Amino acid sequence: MFNSYISKTRKSRVLYEKAKKLLPGGVSYAIRHFEPYPFYTVEAKGSKLYDVDGNEYVDFWLGHTALILGHSPPTVVEAVKNQLEKGTHYGTSHELEAKLAEKIVKFVPSAEMVRFTNSGTEANMYATRLSRTFTGRSRIAKFEGGWHGGYDALHTGVRYPFDVRESAGLTSGVLQDTIILPFNDLERVRERLMNEEVASVVIEPVLGAGGGVPAEKEFLKGLRELCDDNGTLLIFDEVITGFRLALGGGQEYYGVTPDITVLGKILGGGFPIGAFCGRKEIMKRIDTLLYERPHYSFHGGTFAANPISMTAGLATLKNLEDGQLISRLNNVGAEIRKQLTEIFKAEDVDVKVTGAGSLFNTHFTKEEVKDARAASRADKKKLVDYHLSLVTNGVFFLPTHNGALSAAHSEDDIEKLFSETAKYARQCKAT
Ligand SMILES: Cc1ncc(COP(=O)(O)O)c(C=O)c1O
């Protein structure tokens, strides 16, 4: 498979050799690397990526799952073009920030007030700080396999083994303040938090980097009650699930309302964004007109609420607001999970397909995948082979990460995913 990929991607290889000398690891984000080297995209339209060698890929990675309308959707491009003429970055107040905040408040059950950032990482960082401000507590908790970006306090317990530091440069002081909890196991969470006073518990309604594992509804409900009993704020990191599982994100999908919600990806319509929102009494702790130093919780940034991201976000939400697209994509997602399971089963390859709504993830394992531990026990080599087999044949996603659907995916695109998967499954059985 390596040889076939290499012979199709010669120009990419040259670009990669050059990039390796300039960017550590040759990439701008380690997860974008795969062996033998990543292909180099020159154009993206609809459901497709095109690389420098002229190869076409049906894209299920969708810019880290951000592009629910596909690449360069005409309505978003048009709106952004118009905005470009009026200014790229004001650094002042402008109406678009209130307009997008208004939409978030309308759609997201937990949102009464909003602040914008440039990334999900930043939004999680400020949300964590806000939870500490509001509760007056220092410690926080997150889940095994939970990915909330590279902010020190949350950059722990992401990959198995969960007790190995995720990065050098994290201080013991920071890490000691973060408790790592087992996912989908309420009893053990209750035990672990029994004698703790934590400011917040942050959870992804569906683990993203942790393997596309949905939280169980009863688990989320129990977690909500536990947080209420302990005076702890519940934070939903909906950077992936926001505007994807439902217009109101995972909280609408599960019927469980957190205190603070973190958003990103889809909200930016293909441009950099993050946001955090929640109840007024909590969000008001950011208000420097109400609270003096050191009682307010700082948030800000040069590009916060930049007009291009606001415009693209508004144009994107316009396409989602009647709920029809999300509901259609959720149905296709369910069908994909079912079909992929059947395709592997037909060839006696042990696979569990996880995900929810329009997200799907493939694990080469016999066991139920209910947490990131089970996901980590799956056969990684087979997953990497499956990935390279699909990429070589024009279907793209990143191994271990969620595949996602967009409005731009056609029946033929989905059919291609199935036929290439069937090809791999047959090959897998034969070896
Ligand atoms: C659930 C979740 N939270 C936070 C982040 C971090 O967002 P960003 O990459 O925009 O900083 C990500 C990114 O993949 C994510 O999936």
CSV table of C-alpha atoms and ligand atoms in Angstrom, one decimal:
chain,number,residue,atom,x,y,z
A,1,MET,CA,0.0,0.0,0.0
A,2,PHE,CA,2.9,2.3,0.8
A,3,ASN,CA,4.3,1.9,-2.7
A,4,SER,CA,1.0,2.7,-4.3
A,5,TYR,CA,0.5,5.8,-2.2
A,6,ILE,CA,4.1,7.0,-2.9
A,7,SER,CA,3.7,6.5,-6.6
A,8,LYS,CA,0.6,8.6,-6.6
A,9,THR,CA,1.9,11.4,-4.4
A,10,ARG,CA,5.4,12.3,-5.7
A,11,LYS,CA,5.0,16.1,-5.6
A,12,SER,CA,3.6,15.8,-2.0
A,13,ARG,CA,6.7,13.9,-1.1
A,14,VAL,CA,9.0,16.7,-2.4
A,15,LEU,CA,6.9,19.3,-0.4
A,16,TYR,CA,7.1,17.2,2.7
A,17,GLU,CA,10.9,16.9,2.4
A,18,LYS,CA,11.1,20.7,2.2
A,19,ALA,CA,8.6,21.2,5.1
A,20,LYS,CA,10.5,18.8,7.3
A,21,LYS,CA,13.4,21.3,7.3
A,22,LEU,CA,11.2,24.2,8.2
A,23,LEU,CA,8.4,22.9,10.4
A,24,PRO,CA,9.1,20.4,13.3
A,25,GLY,CA,7.9,17.1,12.1
A,26,GLY,CA,7.1,18.7,8.7
A,27,VAL,CA,3.7,19.7,9.9
A,28,SER,CA,1.8,22.4,11.8
A,29,TYR,CA,-0.1,20.0,14.0
A,30,ALA,CA,1.2,16.4,14.7
A,31,ILE,CA,-2.2,14.8,14.1
A,32,ARG,CA,-2.0,15.8,10.5
A,33,HIS,CA,1.0,13.6,9.9
A,34,PHE,CA,0.6,10.0,8.8
A,35,GLU,CA,3.0,7.5,7.3
A,36,PRO,CA,4.8,7.6,4.9
A,37,TYR,CA,4.0,11.4,4.7
A,38,PRO,CA,0.8,13.5,4.3
A,39,PHE,CA,-0.4,14.6,0.9
A,40,TYR,CA,-0.4,18.3,0.2
A,41,THR,CA,-3.8,19.9,-0.6
A,42,VAL,CA,-4.0,22.7,-3.2
A,43,GLU,CA,-7.8,23.0,-3.4
A,44,ALA,CA,-10.9,22.0,-1.6
A,45,LYS,CA,-14.5,22.2,-2.8
A,46,GLY,CA,-17.7,20.6,-1.6
A,47,SER,CA,-16.9,17.1,-0.3
A,48,LYS,CA,-13.5,16.9,-2.0
A,49,LEU,CA,-9.9,17.7,-1.4
A,50,TYR,CA,-7.5,17.9,-4.3
A,51,ASP,CA,-3.7,17.4,-3.8
A,52,VAL,CA,-0.7,18.8,-5.6
A,53,ASP,CA,-0.4,15.6,-7.7
A,54,GLY,CA,-3.9,16.0,-9.0
A,55,ASN,CA,-5.5,13.3,-6.8
A,56,GLU,CA,-9.0,13.7,-5.5
A,57,TYR,CA,-10.2,12.6,-2.1
A,58,VAL,CA,-13.7,12.4,-0.6
A,59,ASP,CA,-13.0,14.2,2.6
A,60,PHE,CA,-14.5,12.8,5.9
A,61,TRP,CA,-12.0,14.7,8.0
A,62,LEU,CA,-13.6,18.0,7.0
A,63,GLY,CA,-11.1,20.4,8.5
A,64,HIS,CA,-11.1,18.7,11.9
A,65,THR,CA,-14.9,18.2,11.6
A,66,ALA,CA,-15.5,21.9,11.3
A,67,LEU,CA,-17.0,22.1,7.8
A,68,ILE,CA,-20.6,20.9,8.2
A,69,LEU,CA,-21.5,22.6,4.9
A,70,GLY,CA,-18.4,21.1,3.1
A,71,HIS,CA,-15.5,23.1,1.7
A,72,SER,CA,-16.1,26.6,0.5
A,73,PRO,CA,-19.9,26.6,0.5
A,74,PRO,CA,-21.1,29.3,-1.8
A,75,THR,CA,-23.3,31.2,0.7
A,76,VAL,CA,-20.5,31.4,3.2
A,77,VAL,CA,-17.9,32.4,0.5
A,78,GLU,CA,-20.2,35.1,-0.8
A,79,ALA,CA,-20.9,36.6,2.7
A,80,VAL,CA,-17.2,36.6,3.5
A,81,LYS,CA,-16.3,38.2,0.2
A,82,ASN,CA,-18.7,41.0,1.0
A,83,GLN,CA,-17.3,41.4,4.5
A,84,LEU,CA,-13.7,41.4,3.2
A,85,GLU,CA,-14.5,44.6,1.3
A,86,LYS,CA,-15.8,46.2,4.5
A,87,GLY,CA,-12.8,45.3,6.7
A,88,THR,CA,-11.0,42.2,7.8
A,89,HIS,CA,-10.4,43.1,11.4
A,90,TYR,CA,-11.7,46.1,13.3
A,91,GLY,CA,-10.4,45.8,16.8
A,92,THR,CA,-13.5,47.7,17.9
A,93,SER,CA,-17.0,46.7,18.8
A,94,HIS,CA,-19.2,45.8,15.9
A,95,GLU,CA,-22.7,44.5,15.3
A,96,LEU,CA,-21.8,41.1,14.0
A,97,GLU,CA,-20.5,39.9,17.4
A,98,ALA,CA,-23.9,40.6,19.0
A,99,LYS,CA,-25.7,39.0,16.1
A,100,LEU,CA,-23.8,35.8,16.4
A,101,ALA,CA,-24.1,35.8,20.2
A,102,GLU,CA,-27.8,36.2,19.7
A,103,LYS,CA,-28.0,33.1,17.6
A,104,ILE,CA,-26.0,31.1,20.1
A,105,VAL,CA,-28.3,32.2,22.9
A,106,LYS,CA,-31.3,31.3,20.8
A,107,PHE,CA,-30.0,27.8,19.8
A,108,VAL,CA,-27.9,26.5,22.7
A,109,PRO,CA,-30.0,25.7,25.8
A,110,SER,CA,-27.3,26.7,28.4
A,111,ALA,CA,-26.3,30.0,26.7
A,112,GLU,CA,-27.5,33.2,28.2
A,113,MET,CA,-24.4,35.2,27.5
A,114,VAL,CA,-21.4,34.6,25.2
A,115,ARG,CA,-17.7,35.5,24.7
A,116,PHE,CA,-15.7,34.7,21.6
A,117,THR,CA,-12.2,33.4,21.2
A,118,ASN,CA,-10.1,32.3,18.3
A,119,SER,CA,-9.9,28.6,19.1
A,120,GLY,CA,-11.5,25.8,21.1
A,121,THR,CA,-8.3,25.7,23.2
A,122,GLU,CA,-8.6,29.3,24.2
A,123,ALA,CA,-12.3,28.9,24.9
A,124,ASN,CA,-11.7,26.0,27.2
A,125,MET,CA,-8.9,27.9,29.0
A,126,TYR,CA,-11.2,30.9,29.7
A,127,ALA,CA,-14.1,28.6,30.7
A,128,THR,CA,-11.9,26.8,33.2
A,129,ARG,CA,-10.7,30.1,34.6
A,130,LEU,CA,-14.3,31.4,34.8
A,131,SER,CA,-15.4,28.2,36.7
A,132,ARG,CA,-12.6,28.8,39.2
A,133,THR,CA,-13.6,32.5,39.6
A,134,PHE,CA,-17.3,31.6,40.1
A,135,THR,CA,-16.8,28.8,42.6
A,136,GLY,CA,-13.6,30.1,44.3
A,137,ARG,CA,-12.1,26.7,44.0
A,138,SER,CA,-8.8,25.7,42.3
A,139,ARG,CA,-9.1,22.0,41.3
A,140,ILE,CA,-10.9,20.9,38.2
A,141,ALA,CA,-11.8,17.6,36.7
A,142,LYS,CA,-11.8,16.1,33.2
A,143,PHE,CA,-12.2,12.6,31.7
A,144,GLU,CA,-9.9,10.0,30.4
A,145,GLY,CA,-9.6,10.5,26.6
A,146,GLY,CA,-11.1,14.0,26.7
A,147,TRP,CA,-9.4,16.4,24.4
A,148,HIS,CA,-9.9,20.1,25.1
A,149,GLY,CA,-6.9,21.6,23.3
A,150,GLY,CA,-3.4,22.3,24.4
A,151,TYR,CA,-4.1,24.4,27.5
A,152,ASP,CA,-1.9,23.1,30.3
A,153,ALA,CA,-4.5,22.4,32.9
A,154,LEU,CA,-6.6,20.3,30.5
A,155,HIS,CA,-3.7,18.7,28.5
A,156,THR,CA,-3.6,15.6,30.7
A,157,GLY,CA,-5.2,12.2,30.6
A,158,VAL,CA,-5.8,12.4,26.9
A,159,ARG,CA,-4.2,9.3,25.5
A,160,TYR,CA,-3.6,5.9,27.1
A,161,PRO,CA,-1.7,5.3,29.4
A,162,PHE,CA,-3.4,8.2,31.0
A,163,ASP,CA,-0.8,8.7,33.7
A,164,VAL,CA,2.0,9.5,31.2
A,165,ARG,CA,2.4,13.3,30.7
A,166,GLU,CA,0.9,14.4,27.4
A,167,SER,CA,3.7,16.9,26.8
A,168,ALA,CA,7.0,18.1,28.3
A,169,GLY,CA,6.8,21.5,29.8
A,170,LEU,CA,3.7,20.9,31.9
A,171,THR,CA,4.4,21.8,35.6
A,172,SER,CA,3.5,19.5,38.4
A,173,GLY,CA,1.6,22.3,40.1
A,174,VAL,CA,-0.8,22.6,37.2
A,175,LEU,CA,-1.3,18.9,36.8
A,176,GLN,CA,-1.9,18.3,40.5
A,177,ASP,CA,-4.9,20.6,40.2
A,178,THR,CA,-6.6,18.4,37.5
A,179,ILE,CA,-8.4,15.2,38.4
A,180,ILE,CA,-8.8,12.6,35.7
A,181,LEU,CA,-12.1,10.7,35.8
A,182,PRO,CA,-13.3,7.5,34.1
A,183,PHE,CA,-15.7,8.0,31.2
A,184,ASN,CA,-19.2,6.5,31.3
A,185,ASP,CA,-18.7,5.2,34.9
A,186,LEU,CA,-20.8,7.2,37.3
A,187,GLU,CA,-20.1,5.2,40.4
A,188,ARG,CA,-16.3,5.6,40.0
A,189,VAL,CA,-16.7,9.3,39.2
A,190,ARG,CA,-18.8,9.7,42.4
A,191,GLU,CA,-16.2,7.9,44.5
A,192,ARG,CA,-13.3,9.9,43.0
A,193,LEU,CA,-15.0,13.2,43.6
A,194,MET,CA,-16.4,12.3,47.1
A,195,ASN,CA,-13.8,14.2,49.1
A,196,GLU,CA,-12.9,16.8,46.5
A,197,GLU,CA,-14.1,20.3,46.0
A,198,VAL,CA,-13.7,21.0,42.3
A,199,ALA,CA,-14.6,24.1,40.4
A,200,SER,CA,-15.7,22.3,37.2
A,201,VAL,CA,-16.0,19.0,35.5
A,202,VAL,CA,-15.5,19.3,31.7
A,203,ILE,CA,-16.8,16.6,29.4
A,204,GLU,CA,-17.2,16.1,25.6
A,205,PRO,CA,-20.7,14.7,25.0
A,206,VAL,CA,-19.0,12.5,22.4
A,207,LEU,CA,-15.3,11.8,22.9
A,208,GLY,CA,-13.6,13.1,19.8
A,209,ALA,CA,-9.9,12.3,19.9
A,210,GLY,CA,-10.7,9.7,22.5
A,211,GLY,CA,-12.4,7.5,19.8
A,212,GLY,CA,-15.8,8.9,18.9
A,213,VAL,CA,-17.3,7.4,22.0
A,214,PRO,CA,-20.7,8.8,23.0
A,215,ALA,CA,-21.5,9.5,26.6
A,216,GLU,CA,-24.4,7.4,27.9
A,217,LYS,CA,-27.5,9.5,28.6
A,218,GLU,CA,-27.9,8.2,32.2
A,219,PHE,CA,-24.2,8.9,32.8
A,220,LEU,CA,-24.6,12.6,31.7
A,221,LYS,CA,-27.7,13.0,33.8
A,222,GLY,CA,-26.0,11.5,36.8
A,223,LEU,CA,-23.0,13.8,36.3
A,224,ARG,CA,-25.4,16.8,36.2
A,225,GLU,CA,-26.9,15.7,39.5
A,226,LEU,CA,-23.5,15.0,41.1
A,227,CYS,CA,-22.2,18.5,40.0
A,228,ASP,CA,-25.3,20.1,41.5
A,229,ASP,CA,-24.9,18.3,44.8
A,230,ASN,CA,-21.2,19.3,45.0
A,231,GLY,CA,-21.5,22.9,43.9
A,232,THR,CA,-19.4,22.1,40.9
A,233,LEU,CA,-20.0,23.7,37.5
A,234,LEU,CA,-20.6,21.3,34.6
A,235,ILE,CA,-18.9,22.3,31.4
A,236,PHE,CA,-19.8,20.7,28.1
A,237,ASP,CA,-17.0,21.0,25.6
A,238,GLU,CA,-19.1,21.1,22.4
A,239,VAL,CA,-16.3,22.1,20.1
A,240,ILE,CA,-17.1,19.1,17.9
A,241,THR,CA,-20.7,18.4,18.9
A,242,GLY,CA,-22.0,21.9,18.9
A,243,PHE,CA,-24.3,22.6,15.9
A,244,ARG,CA,-23.7,19.0,14.7
A,245,LEU,CA,-25.6,16.6,17.0
A,246,ALA,CA,-28.4,19.1,17.0
A,247,LEU,CA,-28.7,22.9,16.6
A,248,GLY,CA,-28.4,23.1,20.4
A,249,GLY,CA,-25.5,20.6,20.3
A,250,GLY,CA,-25.0,17.6,22.6
A,251,GLN,CA,-27.0,19.3,25.4
A,252,GLU,CA,-30.1,19.3,23.2
A,253,TYR,CA,-29.4,15.8,21.9
A,254,TYR,CA,-29.1,14.4,25.4
A,255,GLY,CA,-31.5,16.7,27.2
A,256,VAL,CA,-28.8,17.6,29.8
A,257,THR,CA,-28.0,21.3,30.3
A,258,PRO,CA,-24.5,22.2,31.5
A,259,ASP,CA,-23.5,25.5,33.3
A,260,ILE,CA,-21.0,26.5,30.7
A,261,THR,CA,-20.6,25.4,27.1
A,262,VAL,CA,-17.5,25.6,25.0
A,263,LEU,CA,-17.9,26.0,21.2
A,264,GLY,CA,-15.7,26.2,18.2
A,265,LYS,CA,-15.2,24.6,14.7
A,266,ILE,CA,-18.6,24.7,13.0
A,267,LEU,CA,-19.4,28.0,14.6
A,268,GLY,CA,-16.6,29.7,12.6
A,269,GLY,CA,-17.9,28.5,9.2
A,270,GLY,CA,-14.4,27.5,8.1
A,271,PHE,CA,-12.6,30.4,9.9
A,272,PRO,CA,-10.8,30.4,13.3
A,273,ILE,CA,-13.2,30.6,16.2
A,274,GLY,CA,-14.0,29.5,19.7
A,275,ALA,CA,-16.7,30.7,22.2
A,276,PHE,CA,-17.8,30.0,25.7
A,277,CYS,CA,-21.2,30.7,27.0
A,278,GLY,CA,-23.4,30.0,30.0
A,279,ARG,CA,-25.8,31.4,32.6
A,280,LYS,CA,-25.8,35.1,33.2
A,281,GLU,CA,-24.7,35.0,36.8
A,282,ILE,CA,-21.6,33.0,35.8
A,283,MET,CA,-20.7,34.9,32.6
A,284,LYS,CA,-21.1,38.2,34.4
A,285,ARG,CA,-18.0,37.5,36.4
A,286,ILE,CA,-16.1,38.5,33.2
A,287,ASP,CA,-17.8,42.0,33.3
A,288,THR,CA,-15.1,44.5,34.3
A,289,LEU,CA,-17.9,47.1,34.9
A,290,LEU,CA,-19.4,44.9,37.6
A,291,TYR,CA,-16.2,43.4,39.2
A,292,GLU,CA,-12.9,45.0,40.0
A,293,ARG,CA,-9.5,43.4,39.9
A,294,PRO,CA,-9.0,40.7,41.3
A,295,HIS,CA,-12.7,39.7,41.3
A,296,TYR,CA,-13.3,39.5,37.6
A,297,SER,CA,-12.3,36.7,35.3
A,298,PHE,CA,-10.3,38.0,32.5
A,299,HIS,CA,-11.0,37.2,28.8
A,300,GLY,CA,-9.9,39.0,25.7
A,301,GLY,CA,-7.7,38.8,22.6
A,302,THR,CA,-6.6,40.8,19.5
A,303,PHE,CA,-8.8,38.8,17.1
A,304,ALA,CA,-11.6,38.0,19.5
A,305,ALA,CA,-14.9,38.2,17.5
A,306,ASN,CA,-13.2,39.2,14.3
A,307,PRO,CA,-15.7,40.1,11.7
A,308,ILE,CA,-14.7,37.5,9.1
A,309,SER,CA,-15.3,34.6,11.5
A,310,MET,CA,-18.5,36.2,12.8
A,311,THR,CA,-19.8,36.6,9.2
A,312,ALA,CA,-18.9,33.0,8.2
A,313,GLY,CA,-20.5,31.7,11.4
A,314,LEU,CA,-23.7,33.6,10.8
A,315,ALA,CA,-23.9,32.4,7.2
A,316,THR,CA,-23.3,28.8,8.3
A,317,LEU,CA,-25.9,28.9,11.1
A,318,LYS,CA,-28.4,30.3,8.6
A,319,ASN,CA,-28.1,27.0,6.7
A,320,LEU,CA,-28.6,25.0,9.9
A,321,GLU,CA,-31.3,26.8,11.7
A,322,ASP,CA,-34.3,25.0,10.4
A,323,GLY,CA,-32.7,21.7,11.7
A,324,GLN,CA,-33.4,19.8,8.5
A,325,LEU,CA,-29.8,19.5,7.4
A,326,ILE,CA,-28.6,18.3,10.8
A,327,SER,CA,-31.4,15.8,11.0
A,328,ARG,CA,-30.6,14.5,7.5
A,329,LEU,CA,-26.9,14.1,8.3
A,330,ASN,CA,-27.7,12.3,11.5
A,331,ASN,CA,-29.8,9.8,9.6
A,332,VAL,CA,-26.9,9.3,7.1
A,333,GLY,CA,-24.5,9.0,10.0
A,334,ALA,CA,-26.6,6.2,11.6
A,335,GLU,CA,-26.7,4.4,8.2
A,336,ILE,CA,-22.9,4.7,7.8
A,337,ARG,CA,-22.3,3.2,11.3
A,338,LYS,CA,-24.6,0.3,10.4
A,339,GLN,CA,-23.2,-0.3,7.0
A,340,LEU,CA,-19.6,-0.2,8.0
A,341,THR,CA,-20.3,-2.7,10.8
A,342,GLU,CA,-22.0,-5.0,8.3
A,343,ILE,CA,-19.3,-4.7,5.8
A,344,PHE,CA,-16.6,-5.8,8.3
A,345,LYS,CA,-18.9,-8.5,9.7
A,346,ALA,CA,-19.4,-10.0,6.3
A,347,GLU,CA,-15.6,-10.6,6.1
A,348,ASP,CA,-15.3,-11.7,9.7
A,349,VAL,CA,-13.2,-8.7,10.7
A,350,ASP,CA,-13.7,-7.7,14.3
A,351,VAL,CA,-14.8,-4.1,14.2
A,352,LYS,CA,-16.9,-1.8,16.4
A,353,VAL,CA,-18.1,1.4,14.8
A,354,THR,CA,-18.8,4.2,17.3
A,355,GLY,CA,-20.1,7.7,17.0
A,356,ALA,CA,-23.3,9.6,17.2
A,357,GLY,CA,-25.2,11.9,14.9
A,358,SER,CA,-23.1,12.6,11.8
A,359,LEU,CA,-19.8,11.3,13.4
A,360,PHE,CA,-18.4,7.9,13.0
A,361,ASN,CA,-15.2,6.1,14.1
A,362,THR,CA,-13.9,2.6,13.4
A,363,HIS,CA,-12.2,0.4,16.0
A,364,PHE,CA,-10.6,-2.9,15.1
A,365,THR,CA,-11.7,-4.8,18.2
A,366,LYS,CA,-14.2,-7.3,19.5
A,367,GLU,CA,-15.1,-5.5,22.7
A,368,GLU,CA,-17.7,-2.8,23.2
A,369,VAL,CA,-16.1,0.6,23.0
A,370,LYS,CA,-17.5,2.6,25.9
A,371,ASP,CA,-14.5,4.6,26.9
A,372,ALA,CA,-11.1,5.7,25.6
A,373,ARG,CA,-9.5,2.7,27.4
A,374,ALA,CA,-11.4,0.2,25.3
A,375,ALA,CA,-10.6,2.4,22.2
A,376,SER,CA,-6.9,2.3,23.0
A,377,ARG,CA,-7.0,-1.6,23.1
A,378,ALA,CA,-8.2,-1.8,19.5
A,379,ASP,CA,-5.7,-2.9,16.8
A,380,LYS,CA,-4.0,0.4,15.8
A,381,LYS,CA,-2.0,-1.2,13.0
A,382,LYS,CA,-5.1,-2.4,11.2
A,383,LEU,CA,-6.6,1.0,11.6
A,384,VAL,CA,-3.6,2.7,10.1
A,385,ASP,CA,-3.6,0.1,7.2
A,386,TYR,CA,-7.4,0.8,6.6
A,387,HIS,CA,-6.7,4.5,6.6
A,388,LEU,CA,-3.8,4.2,4.1
A,389,SER,CA,-5.8,1.9,1.9
A,390,LEU,CA,-8.7,4.4,1.7
A,391,VAL,CA,-6.4,7.4,1.2
A,392,THR,CA,-4.6,5.7,-1.6
A,393,ASN,CA,-8.0,5.1,-3.2
A,394,GLY,CA,-9.4,8.6,-2.7
A,395,VAL,CA,-11.2,8.6,0.6
A,396,PHE,CA,-9.7,10.7,3.4
A,397,PHE,CA,-10.1,10.7,7.2
A,398,LEU,CA,-7.5,10.6,10.0
A,399,PRO,CA,-7.0,7.4,11.9
A,400,THR,CA,-8.4,7.4,15.5
A,401,HIS,CA,-10.2,10.6,14.8
A,402,ASN,CA,-13.9,10.9,14.0
A,403,GLY,CA,-15.1,10.9,10.4
A,404,ALA,CA,-17.8,13.5,9.9
A,405,LEU,CA,-20.5,14.3,7.3
A,406,SER,CA,-21.3,17.5,5.6
A,407,ALA,CA,-24.1,18.8,3.4
A,408,ALA,CA,-21.8,18.4,0.4
A,409,HIS,CA,-21.4,14.6,0.7
A,410,SER,CA,-23.3,12.9,-2.1
A,411,GLU,CA,-24.7,9.4,-2.2
A,412,ASP,CA,-21.7,8.5,-4.5
A,413,ASP,CA,-19.3,9.8,-1.9
A,414,ILE,CA,-20.8,7.5,0.8
A,415,GLU,CA,-20.9,4.6,-1.7
A,416,LYS,CA,-17.2,5.1,-2.3
A,417,LEU,CA,-16.6,4.9,1.5
A,418,PHE,CA,-18.5,1.6,1.5
A,419,SER,CA,-16.9,0.1,-1.6
A,420,GLU,CA,-13.3,1.0,-0.5
A,421,THR,CA,-14.0,-0.3,3.0
A,422,ALA,CA,-15.3,-3.6,1.5
A,423,LYS,CA,-12.1,-3.8,-0.5
A,424,TYR,CA,-10.0,-3.4,2.6
A,425,ALA,CA,-12.1,-5.8,4.6
A,426,ARG,CA,-11.7,-8.5,2.0
A,427,GLN,CA,-7.9,-7.9,1.9
A,428,CYS,CA,-7.9,-7.9,5.7
A,429,LYS,CA,-9.6,-11.3,5.8
A,430,ALA,CA,-7.2,-12.7,3.2
A,431,THR,CA,-4.1,-11.8,5.3
B,1,LIG,C1,-13.6,18.7,21.8
B,1,LIG,C2,-12.5,19.6,21.5
B,1,LIG,N1,-12.3,20.6,22.3
B,1,LIG,C3,-11.3,21.5,22.1
B,1,LIG,C4,-10.6,21.5,20.9
B,1,LIG,C5,-9.5,22.5,20.7
B,1,LIG,O1,-9.9,23.3,19.7
B,1,LIG,P1,-8.9,24.1,18.8
B,1,LIG,O2,-8.1,23.1,18.0
B,1,LIG,O3,-9.7,25.0,18.0
B,1,LIG,O4,-8.0,24.9,19.7
B,1,LIG,C6,-10.8,20.4,20.0
B,1,LIG,C7,-10.0,20.4,18.8
B,1,LIG,O5,-10.0,19.4,18.1
B,1,LIG,C8,-11.8,19.5,20.3
B,1,LIG,O6,-12.1,18.5,19.5
